[in-house]
Coordinates of C-alpha atoms in Angstrom, one line a residue:
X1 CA -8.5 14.1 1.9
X2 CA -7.7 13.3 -1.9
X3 CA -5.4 15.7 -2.7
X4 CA -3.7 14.2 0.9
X5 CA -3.8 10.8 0.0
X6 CA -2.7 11.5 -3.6
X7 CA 0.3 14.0 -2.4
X8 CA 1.0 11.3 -0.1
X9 CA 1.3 8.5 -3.3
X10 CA 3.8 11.0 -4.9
X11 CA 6.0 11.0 -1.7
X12 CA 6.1 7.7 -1.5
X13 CA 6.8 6.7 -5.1
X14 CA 9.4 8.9 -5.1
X15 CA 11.0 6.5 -2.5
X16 CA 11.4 3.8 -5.1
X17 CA 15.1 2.8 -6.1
X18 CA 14.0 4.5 -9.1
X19 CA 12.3 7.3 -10.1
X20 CA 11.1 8.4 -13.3
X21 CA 9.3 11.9 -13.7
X22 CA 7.4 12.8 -16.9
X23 CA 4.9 14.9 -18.0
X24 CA 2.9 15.3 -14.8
X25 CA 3.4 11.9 -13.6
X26 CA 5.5 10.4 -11.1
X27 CA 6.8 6.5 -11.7
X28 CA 8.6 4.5 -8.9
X29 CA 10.6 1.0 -10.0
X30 CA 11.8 -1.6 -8.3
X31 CA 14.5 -3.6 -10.0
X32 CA 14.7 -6.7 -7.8
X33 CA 10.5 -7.4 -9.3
X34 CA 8.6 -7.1 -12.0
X35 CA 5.8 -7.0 -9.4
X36 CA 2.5 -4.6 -10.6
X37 CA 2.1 -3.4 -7.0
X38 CA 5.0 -2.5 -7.0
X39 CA 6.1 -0.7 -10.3
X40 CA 3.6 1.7 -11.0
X41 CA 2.9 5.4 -11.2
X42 CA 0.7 8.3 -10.0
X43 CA -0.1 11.5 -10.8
X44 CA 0.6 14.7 -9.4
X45 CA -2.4 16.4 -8.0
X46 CA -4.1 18.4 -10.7
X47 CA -1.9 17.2 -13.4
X48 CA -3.4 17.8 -16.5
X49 CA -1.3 15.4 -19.0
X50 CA -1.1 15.7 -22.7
X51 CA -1.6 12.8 -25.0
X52 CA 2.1 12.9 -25.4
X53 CA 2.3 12.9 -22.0
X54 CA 1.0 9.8 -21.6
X55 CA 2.4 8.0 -24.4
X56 CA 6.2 9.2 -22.5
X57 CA 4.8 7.5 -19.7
X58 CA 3.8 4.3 -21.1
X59 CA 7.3 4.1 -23.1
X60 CA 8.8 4.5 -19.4
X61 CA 7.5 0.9 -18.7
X62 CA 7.6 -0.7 -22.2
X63 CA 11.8 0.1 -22.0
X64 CA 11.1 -2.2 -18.4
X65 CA 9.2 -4.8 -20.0
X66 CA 6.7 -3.8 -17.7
X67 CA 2.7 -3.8 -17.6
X68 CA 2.1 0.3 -17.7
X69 CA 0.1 0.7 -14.6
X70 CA -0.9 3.7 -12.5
X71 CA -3.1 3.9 -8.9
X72 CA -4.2 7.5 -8.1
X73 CA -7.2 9.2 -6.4
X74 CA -9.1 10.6 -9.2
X75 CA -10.7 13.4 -7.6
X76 CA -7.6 14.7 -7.1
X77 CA -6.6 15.2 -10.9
X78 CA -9.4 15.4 -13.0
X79 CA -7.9 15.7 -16.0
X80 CA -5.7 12.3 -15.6
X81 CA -8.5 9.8 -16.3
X82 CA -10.2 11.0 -19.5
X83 CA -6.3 11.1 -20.4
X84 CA -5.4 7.9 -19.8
X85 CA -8.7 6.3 -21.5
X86 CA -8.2 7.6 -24.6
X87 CA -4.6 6.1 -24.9
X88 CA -6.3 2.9 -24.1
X89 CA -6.3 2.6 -19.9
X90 CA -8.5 0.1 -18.8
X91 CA -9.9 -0.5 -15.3
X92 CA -7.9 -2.6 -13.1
X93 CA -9.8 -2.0 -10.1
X94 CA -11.5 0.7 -7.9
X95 CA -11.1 0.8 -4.6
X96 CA -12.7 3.0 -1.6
X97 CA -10.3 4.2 1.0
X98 CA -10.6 4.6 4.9
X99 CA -9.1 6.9 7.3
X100 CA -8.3 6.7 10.9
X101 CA -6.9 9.8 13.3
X102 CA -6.0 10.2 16.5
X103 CA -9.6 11.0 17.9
X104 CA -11.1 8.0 16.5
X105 CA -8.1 5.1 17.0
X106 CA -10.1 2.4 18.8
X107 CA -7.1 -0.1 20.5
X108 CA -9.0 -3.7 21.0
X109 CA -9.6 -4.0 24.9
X110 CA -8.2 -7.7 24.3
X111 CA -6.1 -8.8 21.2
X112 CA -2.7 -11.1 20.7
X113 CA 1.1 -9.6 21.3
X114 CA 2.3 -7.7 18.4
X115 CA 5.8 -7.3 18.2
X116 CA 8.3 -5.6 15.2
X117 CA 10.7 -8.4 13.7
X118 CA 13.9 -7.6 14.3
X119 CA 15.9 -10.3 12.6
X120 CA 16.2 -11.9 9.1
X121 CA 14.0 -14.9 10.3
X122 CA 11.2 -12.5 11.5
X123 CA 11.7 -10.8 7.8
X124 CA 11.3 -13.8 6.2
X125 CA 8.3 -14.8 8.5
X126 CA 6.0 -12.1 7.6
X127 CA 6.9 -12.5 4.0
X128 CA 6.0 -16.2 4.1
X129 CA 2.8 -15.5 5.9
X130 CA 1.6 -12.3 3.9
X131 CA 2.6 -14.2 0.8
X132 CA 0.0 -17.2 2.2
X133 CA -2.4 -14.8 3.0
X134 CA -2.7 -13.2 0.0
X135 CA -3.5 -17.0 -1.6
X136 CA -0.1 -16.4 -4.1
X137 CA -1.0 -13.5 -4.9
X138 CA 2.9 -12.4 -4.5
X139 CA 5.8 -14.9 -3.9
X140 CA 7.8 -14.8 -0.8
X141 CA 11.6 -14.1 -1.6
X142 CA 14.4 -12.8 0.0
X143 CA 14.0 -9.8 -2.2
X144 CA 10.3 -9.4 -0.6
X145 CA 12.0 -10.1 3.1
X146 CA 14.5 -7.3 2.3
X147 CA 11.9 -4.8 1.1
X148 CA 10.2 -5.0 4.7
X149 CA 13.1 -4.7 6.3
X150 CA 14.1 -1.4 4.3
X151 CA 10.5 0.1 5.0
X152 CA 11.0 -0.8 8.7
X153 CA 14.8 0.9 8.3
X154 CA 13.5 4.2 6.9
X155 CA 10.8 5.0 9.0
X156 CA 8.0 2.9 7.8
X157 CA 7.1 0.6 10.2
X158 CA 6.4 -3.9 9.9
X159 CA 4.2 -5.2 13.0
X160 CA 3.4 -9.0 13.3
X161 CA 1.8 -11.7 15.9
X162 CA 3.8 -14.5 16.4
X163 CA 2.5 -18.2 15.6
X164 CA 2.9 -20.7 17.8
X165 CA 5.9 -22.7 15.9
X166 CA 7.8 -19.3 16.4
X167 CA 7.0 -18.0 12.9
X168 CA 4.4 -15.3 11.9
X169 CA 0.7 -15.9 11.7
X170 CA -0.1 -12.6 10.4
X171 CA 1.2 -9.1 10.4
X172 CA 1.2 -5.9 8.0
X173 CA 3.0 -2.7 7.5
X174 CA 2.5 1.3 7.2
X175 CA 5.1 3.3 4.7
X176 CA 6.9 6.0 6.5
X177 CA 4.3 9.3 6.7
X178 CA 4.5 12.0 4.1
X179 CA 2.3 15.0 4.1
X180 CA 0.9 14.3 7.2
X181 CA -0.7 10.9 6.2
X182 CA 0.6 7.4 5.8
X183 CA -0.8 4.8 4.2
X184 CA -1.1 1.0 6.0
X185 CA -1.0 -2.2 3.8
X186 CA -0.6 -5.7 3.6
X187 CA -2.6 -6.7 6.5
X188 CA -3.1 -10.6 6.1
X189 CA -3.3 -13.3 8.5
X190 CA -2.3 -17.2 7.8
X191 CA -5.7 -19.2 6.9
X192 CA -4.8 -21.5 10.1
X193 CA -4.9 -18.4 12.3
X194 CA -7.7 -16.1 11.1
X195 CA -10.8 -15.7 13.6
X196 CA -8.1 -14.4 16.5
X197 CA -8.1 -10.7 15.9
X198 CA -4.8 -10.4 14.1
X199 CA -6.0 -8.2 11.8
X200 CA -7.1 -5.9 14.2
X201 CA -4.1 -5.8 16.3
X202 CA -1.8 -5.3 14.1
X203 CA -3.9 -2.5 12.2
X204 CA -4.5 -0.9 15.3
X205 CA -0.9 -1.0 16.8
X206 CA 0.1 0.0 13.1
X207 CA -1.8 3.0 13.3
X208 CA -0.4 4.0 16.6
X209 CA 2.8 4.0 15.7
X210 CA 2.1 6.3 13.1
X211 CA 0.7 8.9 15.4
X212 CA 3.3 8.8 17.5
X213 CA 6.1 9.5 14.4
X214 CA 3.4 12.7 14.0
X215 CA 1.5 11.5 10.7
X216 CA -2.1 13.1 11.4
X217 CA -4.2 10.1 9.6
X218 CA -3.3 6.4 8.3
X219 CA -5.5 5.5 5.4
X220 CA -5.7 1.8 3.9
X221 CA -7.8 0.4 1.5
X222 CA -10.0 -3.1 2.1
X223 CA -10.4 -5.6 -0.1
X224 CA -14.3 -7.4 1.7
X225 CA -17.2 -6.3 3.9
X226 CA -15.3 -8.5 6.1
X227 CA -11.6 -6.9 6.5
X228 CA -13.8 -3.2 6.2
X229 CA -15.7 -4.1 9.1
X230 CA -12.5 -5.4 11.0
X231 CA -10.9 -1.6 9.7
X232 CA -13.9 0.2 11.3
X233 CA -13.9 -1.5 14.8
X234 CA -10.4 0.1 15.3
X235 CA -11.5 3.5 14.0
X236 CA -11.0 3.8 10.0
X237 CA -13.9 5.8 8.4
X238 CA -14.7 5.9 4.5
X239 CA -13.3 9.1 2.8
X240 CA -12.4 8.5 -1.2
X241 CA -12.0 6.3 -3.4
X242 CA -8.9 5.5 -5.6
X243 CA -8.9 3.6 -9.4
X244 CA -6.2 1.5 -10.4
X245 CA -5.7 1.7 -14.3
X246 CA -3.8 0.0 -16.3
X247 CA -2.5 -0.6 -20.3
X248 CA -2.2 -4.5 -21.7
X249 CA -0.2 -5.2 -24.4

């Protein structure tokens, strides 16, 4: 499953608005943010990148003004870490992975409407509320509102349960599959609202919709014991792990 998931990072970076290619590694920009999670690269599987390899790379985000950074499932290219250590590459994070199929999709015998916004207020919603959520972590913006709306265009997909004052209490979205695979993210419910099964709705309706578009698996990544355990009551089982590295100034 990591040469999958990481065949499936490639596709997907390669969907950025733009797209640098260098040396074994694959960089996807967004010019509207300077946003980390969103401007960072990957590695194709089995690259095994030269010193000046990596040093091409890293000018590709210094010429941005922006942090060189690079998620990737290591077992899937080797080579890549030792590679990026010895420029510098320090760990950012490493996270392990879960997958759900078909066969193991658990829909919760009781949970709260999902639904797909379908106009700019239900955009900017489930910007607002995954911006909340994620305690700052991102800003909302318009820019943020129009990047869901683009994934949800293209054949990714944005589900959401409505709150009560019409808005969005939580919600989440799944990238368009690649290679079989797609990869769900973003799953965050308001503080006000958590304890409802949110989560779990929207993950598992997520995850259908992706089976129905013909992707074979969804994998996501948790960031507690708590959301894994939410994950795993709708069917997602550990498979990998991926390392997020990046370079500081």
């Amino acid at each position: 499953m990591d040469t999958q998931v990481q065949s499936f990072a490639v596709a997907n970076l390669r969907r950025r608005p733009v797209v640098v290619e260098t040396g074994g590694f694959v960089a996807g920009f967004d010019p509207d943010t300077t946003s980390p999670y969103i401007n960072y690269a990957t590695p194709l599987p089995g690259a095994v990148p030269t010193g000046g390899d990596v040093a091409a790379l890293v000018a590709a985000f210094r010429e941005r003004g922006l942090k060189p950074r690079l998620e990737f499932a290591p077992n899937a290219a080797p080579a890549v870490e030792p590679a990026l250590r010895a420029a510098g590459f320090g760990t950012e994070a490493v996270h392990e992975y879960l997958v759900c199929t078909p066969a193991t999709l658990v829909v919760p015998a009781s949970a709260p409407v999902v639904e797909t916004p379908g106009t700019d207020e239900d955009f900017t919603a489930v910007d607002a509320a995954l911006a909340e959520a994620f305690s700052g972590e991102f800003a909302s913006s318009p820019e943020g509102a129009a990047r869901l709306r683009r994934l949800e265009r293209d054949g990714g997909a944005v589900r959401f349960v409505r709150a009560p004052d019409g808005g969005c209490a939580g919600g989440a979205c799944c990238s368009a599959p690649a290679v079989g695979t797609s990869e769900l993210a973003g799953v965050g419910t308001r503080p006000a609202h958590r304890g409802r099964g949110i989560a779990a709705a929207v993950t598992a309706e997520l995850a259908g919709t992706m089976f129905a578009r013909g992707a074979r698996s969804v994998w996501l990544e948790y960031s507690g014991e708590g959301s894994r355990r939410v994950y795993e009551r709708v069917g997602f089982r550990p498979e990998g792990t991926r390392l997020y590295l990046s370079l500081e100034s």
